[in-house]
Amino acid sequence: MKRIAILGGGISGLTAAYELEKRRRAGEALDWHLYEASNRLGGILETTRISTPEGEYVLEGGPDGWVSEKPWLRELAIELGLENDILYSKDETRKTWVLVNGQLQAIPDGMRMMVPTDLGALEGSPLFSESAKQAYAREVLISEELKRDAPDADESVASFCTRHFGEDVTRTLAAPLLSGVFGGDVAKLSVRSVMPQFVAMERDYGSLIVALQEKAALRGHRKTQPIFTSLKRGMGSLVDALIAKLPPERLHLQHRAYSLFRVDDRGGSEWTIDMTVGKKRRAEGPFAELIVATSLDAVRELLAPVEAVDMTGLSLGGFLSLTPSEASSAILAAFAWPAELASQFTIPKGFGFLVPPASNASPSEPLALDPGPSLLACTFVDQKFPFRAPSGARVMRAFFGGASADALSRSSDEQVAAAALQQLRAILGPMPDPAHTTVRRWPRSLPQYEVGHLDRMAQLDSFVRRIPGLHLLGNAYRGVGMPDLAREARRIAESLSV
């Protein structure tokens, strides 16, 4: 009987547990247990459903969906029996706005991130200066040069974008887009880690614009898949479906691991976990396999004290320095207005808006939200996905990230909501107080994949493979998106088959 411990009950840990349970029920000699420090499972996936006489509101406390082109979470949802609950973003009305000089300016149609497929769509767009439009036109003309001179080493997102489109586009569009996804600084983020598809396009085509145009020509009139995918009852229903497949006696809440002890014996390796359960302490184990699916800070706290491995003489603590040194925080405020209140204000059509980071703002473009913590982005939820609000009602989600989230970390939920509403009103105009509000905080939840991340992860993987029974799982290593986490969790669980 192979005993396996999973530390962490977020999407990574739950998916690993689900995969192990499938194999246990199929007859494999597996004895797995999952330990979660908090009193709930799901990590940052958390949905609040509010039933009212006019209908149901779905307020997400974490991610509201996933990128459709990554199939692994959809495959998991279907396997869990959620196929009929899968829904897609309303791409027929998709539009994203950027705050420039205190005004919302629309990103032109036909753009993928900061890359246009139609240069004509840029004409007349106030989002881009004439120099930015000229830089876009020039990028097509220097396609062979870009392909020839593509660097062999990793570089920052800012460097990559600037080589293709200049500093204006990098500041105006790339910075807010990438900050909205990763909460990071484009001058530090690794382009090979966070935008590998664009690196591949440069290698094959040189010009990113030419690459997208040729891919569109090959696709012809075939309909493209929607950008985003979600679930009708919210992302929390994925957590509910996973939990429903797992034996309750194997899920241990409020079990906080505070130290690990590893012993090599009889040619094998065993792990013992010291836990706090309420006010009591106890040891769990021994386990032949240990999957650590906690936050990066918890990983360092648990593993750094582990002494040198007997059979190799190498130290684990030193190799943890290869993991991301920085992590961005996020605070999310969700608001809902019933139809009667929603009729008193209007918002632009589309999915929402982005606010360029203050560090990337031009000196001639003072931010309307300065001074004080600035919004990072806002999603117009009911315009992005169906089944998020009753007819005529409205749901919006406002995000604070990075330094702004840190500045608000000690503020009450009421103060966070008030700050978000104040800024929404400054951007969108007067609006009544919402009928429903939720605030969620995710401190240091987004590890920053800085330049050289893939090389560092290769070194870390090589070292961890020398430690029998240890497996690292989470958003600090091989992708921050939920599909990436689900794929990696299943891969690790499959590797532990007897």
CSV table of C-alpha atoms in Angstrom, one decimal:
chain,number,residue,atom,x,y,z
A,1,MET,CA,0.0,0.0,0.0
A,2,LYS,CA,1.6,3.3,-1.1
A,3,ARG,CA,0.7,6.1,1.3
A,4,ILE,CA,0.5,9.6,-0.2
A,5,ALA,CA,0.1,13.0,1.5
A,6,ILE,CA,-1.2,16.1,-0.3
A,7,LEU,CA,-0.6,19.4,1.4
A,8,GLY,CA,-3.0,22.1,0.2
A,9,GLY,CA,-6.7,21.9,-0.9
A,10,GLY,CA,-6.8,24.4,-3.8
A,11,ILE,CA,-7.5,23.4,-7.4
A,12,SER,CA,-4.1,21.7,-7.6
A,13,GLY,CA,-4.4,19.6,-4.5
A,14,LEU,CA,-8.0,18.6,-5.2
A,15,THR,CA,-7.3,17.6,-8.8
A,16,ALA,CA,-4.4,15.5,-7.7
A,17,ALA,CA,-6.6,13.8,-5.0
A,18,TYR,CA,-9.3,13.2,-7.6
A,19,GLU,CA,-6.8,11.5,-10.0
A,20,LEU,CA,-5.5,9.3,-7.1
A,21,GLU,CA,-8.9,8.4,-6.0
A,22,LYS,CA,-9.9,7.2,-9.5
A,23,ARG,CA,-6.9,4.9,-9.5
A,24,ARG,CA,-7.6,3.7,-5.9
A,25,ARG,CA,-11.1,2.8,-6.9
A,26,ALA,CA,-9.8,1.0,-9.9
A,27,GLY,CA,-7.9,-1.3,-7.6
A,28,GLU,CA,-4.5,0.3,-7.2
A,29,ALA,CA,-3.0,0.0,-3.7
A,30,LEU,CA,-3.0,3.7,-2.9
A,31,ASP,CA,-3.8,5.3,0.5
A,32,TRP,CA,-3.9,9.1,0.0
A,33,HIS,CA,-4.9,11.9,2.4
A,34,LEU,CA,-5.3,15.6,1.7
A,35,TYR,CA,-4.5,18.2,4.4
A,36,GLU,CA,-5.7,21.8,4.2
A,37,ALA,CA,-4.8,24.5,6.7
A,38,SER,CA,-8.0,26.5,6.4
A,39,ASN,CA,-11.6,25.6,7.1
A,40,ARG,CA,-12.6,25.3,3.4
A,41,LEU,CA,-11.4,23.7,0.2
A,42,GLY,CA,-10.9,25.3,-3.2
A,43,GLY,CA,-8.2,27.9,-2.6
A,44,ILE,CA,-8.9,31.1,-4.6
A,45,LEU,CA,-11.9,29.4,-6.4
A,46,GLU,CA,-14.9,30.7,-4.4
A,47,THR,CA,-18.3,31.6,-5.7
A,48,THR,CA,-21.1,33.4,-3.8
A,49,ARG,CA,-24.6,32.7,-5.2
A,50,ILE,CA,-27.3,35.1,-4.1
A,51,SER,CA,-30.9,34.0,-4.8
A,52,THR,CA,-33.4,36.9,-5.0
A,53,PRO,CA,-37.0,37.0,-6.2
A,54,GLU,CA,-35.8,38.4,-9.6
A,55,GLY,CA,-33.2,35.7,-10.0
A,56,GLU,CA,-29.7,34.6,-9.0
A,57,TYR,CA,-26.5,36.6,-8.9
A,58,VAL,CA,-23.2,34.8,-9.3
A,59,LEU,CA,-20.3,36.7,-7.6
A,60,GLU,CA,-16.8,35.2,-8.1
A,61,GLY,CA,-14.2,35.6,-5.3
A,62,GLY,CA,-11.4,34.4,-7.6
A,63,PRO,CA,-11.0,33.6,-11.3
A,64,ASP,CA,-14.3,33.8,-13.2
A,65,GLY,CA,-13.2,31.4,-15.9
A,66,TRP,CA,-10.3,30.2,-18.0
A,67,VAL,CA,-8.7,30.7,-21.4
A,68,SER,CA,-10.5,28.4,-23.8
A,69,GLU,CA,-7.5,27.5,-25.9
A,70,LYS,CA,-6.1,25.5,-22.9
A,71,PRO,CA,-8.3,22.4,-22.9
A,72,TRP,CA,-7.3,20.7,-19.7
A,73,LEU,CA,-9.8,22.3,-17.3
A,74,ARG,CA,-12.7,21.8,-19.7
A,75,GLU,CA,-11.7,18.1,-20.0
A,76,LEU,CA,-11.7,17.8,-16.2
A,77,ALA,CA,-15.1,19.6,-16.0
A,78,ILE,CA,-16.7,17.2,-18.5
A,79,GLU,CA,-15.2,14.2,-16.6
A,80,LEU,CA,-16.8,15.5,-13.4
A,81,GLY,CA,-20.2,15.6,-15.1
A,82,LEU,CA,-20.3,19.4,-15.7
A,83,GLU,CA,-20.5,19.4,-19.5
A,84,ASN,CA,-24.1,20.8,-19.5
A,85,ASP,CA,-22.9,23.6,-17.2
A,86,ILE,CA,-20.0,24.8,-19.5
A,87,LEU,CA,-20.6,28.3,-20.9
A,88,TYR,CA,-18.6,30.7,-23.0
A,89,SER,CA,-17.9,34.4,-23.1
A,90,LYS,CA,-20.1,36.6,-25.1
A,91,ASP,CA,-17.4,37.3,-27.8
A,92,GLU,CA,-19.9,38.8,-30.2
A,93,THR,CA,-19.9,41.9,-28.0
A,94,ARG,CA,-16.3,41.6,-26.7
A,95,LYS,CA,-14.5,44.9,-26.3
A,96,THR,CA,-11.8,45.9,-23.8
A,97,TRP,CA,-11.1,49.5,-22.7
A,98,VAL,CA,-8.0,51.2,-21.4
A,99,LEU,CA,-8.0,54.3,-19.2
A,100,VAL,CA,-5.9,57.0,-21.0
A,101,ASN,CA,-5.9,60.6,-19.7
A,102,GLY,CA,-8.8,59.9,-17.5
A,103,GLN,CA,-10.9,58.6,-20.4
A,104,LEU,CA,-11.7,55.0,-21.5
A,105,GLN,CA,-10.4,54.2,-24.9
A,106,ALA,CA,-11.4,51.0,-26.7
A,107,ILE,CA,-8.8,48.5,-27.8
A,108,PRO,CA,-9.4,48.1,-31.6
A,109,ASP,CA,-11.2,45.0,-32.8
A,110,GLY,CA,-9.2,42.1,-34.1
A,111,MET,CA,-6.3,42.4,-31.6
A,112,ARG,CA,-4.8,39.5,-29.8
A,113,MET,CA,-3.2,41.0,-26.7
A,114,MET,CA,-1.2,43.9,-28.1
A,115,VAL,CA,-0.9,42.5,-31.7
A,116,PRO,CA,-3.4,43.6,-34.4
A,117,THR,CA,-4.5,41.4,-37.3
A,118,ASP,CA,-5.7,44.4,-39.2
A,119,LEU,CA,-3.6,47.5,-39.3
A,120,GLY,CA,-6.6,49.4,-40.8
A,121,ALA,CA,-8.4,49.0,-37.5
A,122,LEU,CA,-5.8,51.2,-35.8
A,123,GLU,CA,-6.7,54.2,-37.9
A,124,GLY,CA,-8.8,56.6,-36.0
A,125,SER,CA,-8.1,54.9,-32.6
A,126,PRO,CA,-7.3,57.5,-30.0
A,127,LEU,CA,-5.6,54.7,-27.9
A,128,PHE,CA,-2.4,54.9,-30.1
A,129,SER,CA,-0.2,57.8,-31.0
A,130,GLU,CA,0.9,58.3,-34.6
A,131,SER,CA,4.3,57.0,-33.6
A,132,ALA,CA,2.7,53.8,-32.2
A,133,LYS,CA,0.8,53.3,-35.4
A,134,GLN,CA,4.0,53.8,-37.4
A,135,ALA,CA,5.7,51.2,-35.2
A,136,TYR,CA,3.0,48.7,-36.0
A,137,ALA,CA,3.3,49.3,-39.7
A,138,ARG,CA,7.1,49.0,-39.5
A,139,GLU,CA,6.9,45.6,-37.7
A,140,VAL,CA,5.4,44.0,-40.8
A,141,LEU,CA,8.2,45.3,-43.0
A,142,ILE,CA,11.1,44.1,-40.8
A,143,SER,CA,9.7,40.5,-40.4
A,144,GLU,CA,12.9,38.8,-41.7
A,145,GLU,CA,15.1,41.0,-39.5
A,146,LEU,CA,13.0,40.1,-36.4
A,147,LYS,CA,13.2,36.5,-37.2
A,148,ARG,CA,17.0,36.6,-37.8
A,149,ASP,CA,17.8,38.6,-34.7
A,150,ALA,CA,15.5,36.8,-32.3
A,151,PRO,CA,17.5,36.4,-29.1
A,152,ASP,CA,18.6,32.9,-28.0
A,153,ALA,CA,18.1,33.8,-24.3
A,154,ASP,CA,15.0,34.8,-22.4
A,155,GLU,CA,14.1,38.5,-22.1
A,156,SER,CA,11.5,40.6,-20.4
A,157,VAL,CA,8.0,41.1,-21.8
A,158,ALA,CA,8.8,44.8,-22.0
A,159,SER,CA,12.0,44.2,-24.1
A,160,PHE,CA,10.1,41.8,-26.4
A,161,CYS,CA,7.2,44.1,-27.0
A,162,THR,CA,9.5,47.1,-27.4
A,163,ARG,CA,11.6,45.3,-30.1
A,164,HIS,CA,8.4,44.7,-32.0
A,165,PHE,CA,6.2,47.7,-31.4
A,166,GLY,CA,8.1,50.4,-29.5
A,167,GLU,CA,7.9,51.8,-26.0
A,168,ASP,CA,4.5,53.6,-26.6
A,169,VAL,CA,2.6,50.3,-27.3
A,170,THR,CA,4.5,48.6,-24.4
A,171,ARG,CA,3.4,51.3,-22.0
A,172,THR,CA,-0.1,51.9,-23.3
A,173,LEU,CA,-1.3,48.3,-24.0
A,174,ALA,CA,1.2,45.6,-23.0
A,175,ALA,CA,1.7,46.8,-19.5
A,176,PRO,CA,-2.0,47.0,-18.5
A,177,LEU,CA,-2.9,43.7,-20.3
A,178,LEU,CA,-0.1,41.7,-18.6
A,179,SER,CA,-0.5,43.4,-15.3
A,180,GLY,CA,-4.2,42.5,-15.4
A,181,VAL,CA,-3.3,38.8,-15.9
A,182,PHE,CA,-0.1,38.4,-13.8
A,183,GLY,CA,-0.2,41.4,-11.6
A,184,GLY,CA,3.5,42.0,-12.4
A,185,ASP,CA,6.0,44.4,-13.9
A,186,VAL,CA,6.5,43.8,-17.6
A,187,ALA,CA,10.1,45.0,-17.2
A,188,LYS,CA,10.7,41.8,-15.1
A,189,LEU,CA,8.3,39.2,-16.4
A,190,SER,CA,9.8,36.5,-18.5
A,191,VAL,CA,8.4,36.5,-22.0
A,192,ARG,CA,9.2,32.8,-22.6
A,193,SER,CA,7.2,31.9,-19.4
A,194,VAL,CA,4.1,34.2,-19.8
A,195,MET,CA,3.9,34.6,-23.6
A,196,PRO,CA,5.4,31.4,-25.1
A,197,GLN,CA,3.0,31.5,-28.1
A,198,PHE,CA,4.3,34.9,-29.2
A,199,VAL,CA,8.0,33.7,-28.8
A,200,ALA,CA,7.1,30.8,-31.1
A,201,MET,CA,5.5,33.2,-33.6
A,202,GLU,CA,8.6,35.3,-33.7
A,203,ARG,CA,10.8,32.2,-34.3
A,204,ASP,CA,8.6,31.0,-37.2
A,205,TYR,CA,7.4,34.3,-38.8
A,206,GLY,CA,9.5,37.2,-37.4
A,207,SER,CA,6.6,39.6,-37.4
A,208,LEU,CA,3.8,38.9,-34.9
A,209,ILE,CA,1.3,40.7,-37.1
A,210,VAL,CA,2.2,38.5,-40.1
A,211,ALA,CA,2.0,35.4,-37.9
A,212,LEU,CA,-1.6,36.2,-36.8
A,213,GLN,CA,-2.6,37.2,-40.4
A,214,GLU,CA,-1.3,33.9,-41.8
A,215,LYS,CA,-2.9,31.8,-39.1
A,216,ALA,CA,-6.2,33.6,-39.8
A,217,ALA,CA,-5.9,32.9,-43.5
A,218,LEU,CA,-5.3,29.2,-42.8
A,219,ARG,CA,-8.4,29.1,-40.5
A,220,GLY,CA,-10.5,30.7,-43.3
A,221,HIS,CA,-14.2,31.0,-42.4
A,222,ARG,CA,-14.1,28.4,-39.6
A,223,LYS,CA,-15.5,29.9,-36.5
A,224,THR,CA,-13.0,30.6,-33.7
A,225,GLN,CA,-13.6,29.3,-30.2
A,226,PRO,CA,-14.7,31.8,-27.6
A,227,ILE,CA,-11.9,33.5,-25.7
A,228,PHE,CA,-13.1,32.4,-22.2
A,229,THR,CA,-14.9,29.4,-20.7
A,230,SER,CA,-16.7,29.2,-17.4
A,231,LEU,CA,-19.4,27.3,-15.6
A,232,LYS,CA,-23.1,28.3,-15.3
A,233,ARG,CA,-23.1,28.2,-11.5
A,234,GLY,CA,-19.7,29.7,-11.1
A,235,MET,CA,-16.2,28.3,-10.7
A,236,GLY,CA,-17.0,27.2,-7.2
A,237,SER,CA,-19.1,24.4,-8.8
A,238,LEU,CA,-15.9,22.8,-10.1
A,239,VAL,CA,-14.7,22.6,-6.5
A,240,ASP,CA,-18.0,21.2,-5.4
A,241,ALA,CA,-17.9,18.5,-8.1
A,242,LEU,CA,-14.3,17.5,-7.2
A,243,ILE,CA,-15.2,17.2,-3.5
A,244,ALA,CA,-18.2,15.1,-4.3
A,245,LYS,CA,-15.9,12.5,-5.9
A,246,LEU,CA,-13.7,12.3,-2.9
A,247,PRO,CA,-14.2,10.3,0.4
A,248,PRO,CA,-14.8,12.8,3.2
A,249,GLU,CA,-12.6,10.8,5.6
A,250,ARG,CA,-9.6,11.5,3.3
A,251,LEU,CA,-10.1,15.3,3.4
A,252,HIS,CA,-8.7,16.9,6.5
A,253,LEU,CA,-9.5,20.6,7.1
A,254,GLN,CA,-7.8,22.8,9.6
A,255,HIS,CA,-4.7,20.6,9.6
A,256,ARG,CA,-1.8,23.0,9.3
A,257,ALA,CA,1.6,21.5,8.5
A,258,TYR,CA,4.4,23.3,10.3
A,259,SER,CA,7.4,20.9,9.8
A,260,LEU,CA,8.5,17.9,7.8
A,261,PHE,CA,10.8,15.0,8.7
A,262,ARG,CA,12.3,12.7,6.1
A,263,VAL,CA,13.9,9.4,6.8
A,264,ASP,CA,15.8,7.1,4.3
A,265,ASP,CA,15.4,3.5,5.3
A,266,ARG,CA,15.7,0.1,3.6
A,267,GLY,CA,16.5,1.8,0.3
A,268,GLY,CA,13.3,3.9,0.4
A,269,SER,CA,12.2,7.3,1.8
A,270,GLU,CA,9.4,8.2,4.2
A,271,TRP,CA,8.0,11.5,5.2
A,272,THR,CA,6.4,12.5,8.5
A,273,ILE,CA,4.4,15.7,8.8
A,274,ASP,CA,4.0,17.6,12.1
A,275,MET,CA,0.5,19.2,12.2
A,276,THR,CA,-1.4,21.6,14.3
A,277,VAL,CA,-5.1,20.6,14.6
A,278,GLY,CA,-6.9,23.3,16.5
A,279,LYS,CA,-4.7,23.7,19.7
A,280,LYS,CA,-3.3,20.3,19.4
A,281,ARG,CA,-0.2,19.0,17.7
A,282,ARG,CA,0.2,15.6,16.2
A,283,ALA,CA,2.3,13.8,13.6
A,284,GLU,CA,0.9,12.3,10.4
A,285,GLY,CA,2.7,9.6,8.5
A,286,PRO,CA,4.8,8.0,7.4
A,287,PHE,CA,4.1,8.7,3.7
A,288,ALA,CA,6.1,7.3,0.8
A,289,GLU,CA,5.0,10.3,-1.4
A,290,LEU,CA,4.5,13.9,-0.5
A,291,ILE,CA,2.8,16.4,-2.9
A,292,VAL,CA,3.3,20.0,-1.7
A,293,ALA,CA,0.5,22.0,-3.3
A,294,THR,CA,0.6,25.0,-1.0
A,295,SER,CA,1.4,28.6,-1.6
A,296,LEU,CA,5.0,29.4,-2.4
A,297,ASP,CA,5.5,31.1,1.0
A,298,ALA,CA,4.3,28.0,2.7
A,299,VAL,CA,6.6,25.8,0.5
A,300,ARG,CA,9.6,27.7,1.6
A,301,GLU,CA,8.6,27.7,5.2
A,302,LEU,CA,8.1,23.9,5.2
A,303,LEU,CA,11.0,22.7,3.0
A,304,ALA,CA,13.8,25.2,3.7
A,305,PRO,CA,14.6,23.6,7.1
A,306,VAL,CA,14.8,20.1,5.5
A,307,GLU,CA,18.4,18.9,5.9
A,308,ALA,CA,20.7,17.6,3.3
A,309,VAL,CA,19.5,14.5,1.5
A,310,ASP,CA,21.5,11.5,2.8
A,311,MET,CA,22.0,9.8,-0.6
A,312,THR,CA,23.1,12.9,-2.4
A,313,GLY,CA,24.5,15.3,0.2
A,314,LEU,CA,22.6,18.2,-1.5
A,315,SER,CA,20.7,20.8,0.4
A,316,LEU,CA,17.1,21.5,-0.5
A,317,GLY,CA,16.9,24.9,1.1
A,318,GLY,CA,19.4,26.4,-1.3
A,319,PHE,CA,17.5,25.2,-4.3
A,320,LEU,CA,14.3,26.8,-3.2
A,321,SER,CA,16.0,30.1,-4.0
A,322,LEU,CA,15.3,29.2,-7.7
A,323,THR,CA,11.6,29.7,-7.1
A,324,PRO,CA,10.1,33.2,-7.8
A,325,SER,CA,11.3,35.7,-5.3
A,326,GLU,CA,8.4,38.1,-5.8
A,327,ALA,CA,4.7,37.5,-5.6
A,328,SER,CA,1.9,39.9,-6.2
A,329,SER,CA,-1.2,40.4,-4.0
A,330,ALA,CA,-4.8,40.9,-5.2
A,331,ILE,CA,-7.9,42.3,-3.6
A,332,LEU,CA,-11.2,41.8,-5.5
A,333,ALA,CA,-14.5,43.6,-4.8
A,334,ALA,CA,-17.6,42.3,-6.6
A,335,PHE,CA,-20.8,44.4,-6.8
A,336,ALA,CA,-24.3,43.6,-7.9
A,337,TRP,CA,-27.1,46.0,-8.8
A,338,PRO,CA,-30.7,44.8,-9.4
A,339,ALA,CA,-32.5,46.0,-12.5
A,340,GLU,CA,-34.1,49.0,-10.8
A,341,LEU,CA,-30.7,50.3,-9.7
A,342,ALA,CA,-28.9,49.3,-12.8
A,343,SER,CA,-31.2,51.4,-14.9
A,344,GLN,CA,-29.9,54.5,-13.2
A,345,PHE,CA,-26.4,54.3,-14.8
A,346,THR,CA,-24.7,53.1,-18.0
A,347,ILE,CA,-21.4,51.5,-18.8
A,348,PRO,CA,-19.6,50.9,-22.1
A,349,LYS,CA,-20.3,47.8,-24.1
A,350,GLY,CA,-17.7,45.0,-23.6
A,351,PHE,CA,-15.9,43.0,-21.0
A,352,GLY,CA,-14.4,45.7,-18.9
A,353,PHE,CA,-11.4,48.1,-18.6
A,354,LEU,CA,-7.8,48.1,-17.6
A,355,VAL,CA,-5.8,50.8,-15.9
A,356,PRO,CA,-2.1,51.2,-16.9
A,357,PRO,CA,0.3,50.8,-14.0
A,358,ALA,CA,1.4,54.1,-12.6
A,359,SER,CA,5.1,53.2,-13.2
A,360,ASN,CA,4.3,52.9,-16.9
A,361,ALA,CA,2.2,56.1,-17.3
A,362,SER,CA,3.6,58.8,-19.4
A,363,PRO,CA,4.5,62.0,-17.5
A,364,SER,CA,2.1,63.9,-19.8
A,365,GLU,CA,-0.7,61.5,-18.9
A,366,PRO,CA,-1.5,61.9,-15.2
A,367,LEU,CA,-3.7,59.0,-13.9
A,368,ALA,CA,-7.2,60.0,-12.9
A,369,LEU,CA,-7.0,57.6,-10.0
A,370,ASP,CA,-3.9,59.1,-8.4
A,371,PRO,CA,-3.2,59.6,-5.5
A,372,GLY,CA,-4.0,56.6,-3.4
A,373,PRO,CA,-4.4,52.9,-4.3
A,374,SER,CA,-5.4,52.6,-8.0
A,375,LEU,CA,-7.6,50.0,-9.6
A,376,LEU,CA,-5.9,47.5,-11.8
A,377,ALA,CA,-8.9,46.5,-13.8
A,378,CYS,CA,-12.7,46.1,-13.8
A,379,THR,CA,-14.8,43.3,-15.4
A,380,PHE,CA,-18.4,44.0,-16.6
A,381,VAL,CA,-19.4,40.5,-15.5
A,382,ASP,CA,-22.9,40.3,-16.9
A,383,GLN,CA,-21.6,41.5,-20.3
A,384,LYS,CA,-18.8,38.9,-20.3
A,385,PHE,CA,-20.7,35.8,-19.4
A,386,PRO,CA,-24.4,34.8,-19.4
A,387,PHE,CA,-26.2,33.5,-16.3
A,388,ARG,CA,-24.4,35.9,-14.0
A,389,ALA,CA,-27.3,38.2,-13.1
A,390,PRO,CA,-31.1,38.5,-13.5
A,391,SER,CA,-32.4,40.2,-16.6
A,392,GLY,CA,-31.6,44.0,-16.5
A,393,ALA,CA,-29.3,43.6,-13.5
A,394,ARG,CA,-25.6,44.3,-13.4
A,395,VAL,CA,-22.5,42.7,-11.9
A,396,MET,CA,-19.0,44.2,-11.9
A,397,ARG,CA,-15.7,43.1,-10.3
A,398,ALA,CA,-13.0,45.7,-9.4
A,399,PHE,CA,-9.4,44.6,-8.8
A,400,PHE,CA,-6.6,46.1,-6.8
A,401,GLY,CA,-3.2,44.5,-7.4
A,402,GLY,CA,0.5,44.8,-6.4
A,403,ALA,CA,1.3,47.9,-4.3
A,404,SER,CA,-2.3,49.1,-4.3
A,405,ALA,CA,-3.5,45.7,-2.9
A,406,ASP,CA,-0.7,45.9,-0.3
A,407,ALA,CA,-1.7,49.4,0.7
A,408,LEU,CA,-5.3,48.2,1.3
A,409,SER,CA,-4.3,45.0,3.1
A,410,ARG,CA,-5.2,46.4,6.5
A,411,SER,CA,-8.4,48.2,5.4
A,412,SER,CA,-11.7,46.8,6.3
A,413,ASP,CA,-13.9,45.2,3.6
A,414,GLU,CA,-16.2,48.2,3.8
A,415,GLN,CA,-13.2,50.5,3.2
A,416,VAL,CA,-12.0,48.4,0.2
A,417,ALA,CA,-15.5,48.5,-1.3
A,418,ALA,CA,-15.8,52.2,-0.8
A,419,ALA,CA,-12.4,52.8,-2.4
A,420,ALA,CA,-13.4,50.7,-5.4
A,421,LEU,CA,-16.7,52.4,-5.8
A,422,GLN,CA,-15.2,55.8,-5.6
A,423,GLN,CA,-12.8,55.0,-8.5
A,424,LEU,CA,-15.5,53.3,-10.5
A,425,ARG,CA,-17.6,56.4,-10.2
A,426,ALA,CA,-14.6,58.6,-11.2
A,427,ILE,CA,-14.2,56.5,-14.4
A,428,LEU,CA,-17.8,55.5,-15.3
A,429,GLY,CA,-19.8,58.3,-13.8
A,430,PRO,CA,-22.4,58.4,-11.0
A,431,MET,CA,-23.9,55.1,-9.9
A,432,PRO,CA,-26.0,54.1,-6.9
A,433,ASP,CA,-24.7,51.9,-4.1
A,434,PRO,CA,-24.9,48.2,-5.0
A,435,ALA,CA,-27.4,45.9,-3.4
A,436,HIS,CA,-24.8,43.1,-2.9
A,437,THR,CA,-21.0,43.3,-2.3
A,438,THR,CA,-18.3,40.8,-1.6
A,439,VAL,CA,-14.6,41.4,-0.9
A,440,ARG,CA,-11.9,38.8,-1.2
A,441,ARG,CA,-8.2,39.1,-0.5
A,442,TRP,CA,-5.4,37.0,-1.9
A,443,PRO,CA,-2.1,38.1,-0.4
A,444,ARG,CA,1.0,37.1,-2.4
A,445,SER,CA,-1.1,34.9,-4.6
A,446,LEU,CA,0.6,35.5,-8.0
A,447,PRO,CA,4.2,34.4,-8.1
A,448,GLN,CA,6.2,36.5,-10.6
A,449,TYR,CA,7.8,34.6,-13.4
A,450,GLU,CA,10.9,36.8,-13.9
A,451,VAL,CA,13.4,36.6,-16.8
A,452,GLY,CA,15.1,33.2,-16.7
A,453,HIS,CA,12.2,31.4,-14.9
A,454,LEU,CA,12.1,28.4,-17.2
A,455,ASP,CA,15.9,27.7,-16.8
A,456,ARG,CA,15.5,28.0,-13.0
A,457,MET,CA,12.6,25.6,-13.0
A,458,ALA,CA,14.6,23.1,-15.0
A,459,GLN,CA,17.3,23.2,-12.4
A,460,LEU,CA,14.8,22.9,-9.6
A,461,ASP,CA,13.1,19.9,-11.2
A,462,SER,CA,16.4,18.2,-11.7
A,463,PHE,CA,17.2,18.6,-8.0
A,464,VAL,CA,13.8,17.6,-6.7
A,465,ARG,CA,13.9,14.4,-8.8
A,466,ARG,CA,16.8,13.4,-6.6
A,467,ILE,CA,14.7,13.5,-3.5
A,468,PRO,CA,12.5,10.3,-3.4
A,469,GLY,CA,8.9,11.0,-2.8
A,470,LEU,CA,8.8,14.8,-3.1
A,471,HIS,CA,6.6,16.6,-5.6
A,472,LEU,CA,6.0,20.4,-6.0
A,473,LEU,CA,2.7,21.5,-7.4
A,474,GLY,CA,1.2,25.0,-7.7
A,475,ASN,CA,1.3,28.2,-9.6
A,476,ALA,CA,4.9,29.0,-8.8
A,477,TYR,CA,6.4,26.6,-11.3
A,478,ARG,CA,4.8,25.7,-14.6
A,479,GLY,CA,1.9,28.1,-15.2
A,480,VAL,CA,-0.4,30.3,-13.1
A,481,GLY,CA,-3.7,29.5,-15.0
A,482,MET,CA,-6.2,26.9,-13.7
A,483,PRO,CA,-5.9,24.7,-16.8
A,484,ASP,CA,-2.1,24.6,-16.3
A,485,LEU,CA,-2.6,23.6,-12.6
A,486,ALA,CA,-5.1,20.9,-13.4
A,487,ARG,CA,-2.8,19.4,-16.1
A,488,GLU,CA,0.2,19.4,-13.9
A,489,ALA,CA,-1.8,17.9,-10.9
A,490,ARG,CA,-3.0,15.0,-13.1
A,491,ARG,CA,0.5,14.4,-14.5
A,492,ILE,CA,2.0,14.1,-11.0
A,493,ALA,CA,-0.8,11.9,-9.7
A,494,GLU,CA,-0.5,9.6,-12.7
A,495,SER,CA,3.2,9.3,-12.1
A,496,LEU,CA,2.5,7.9,-8.6
A,497,SER,CA,0.5,4.9,-9.9
A,498,VAL,CA,1.6,1.6,-8.3
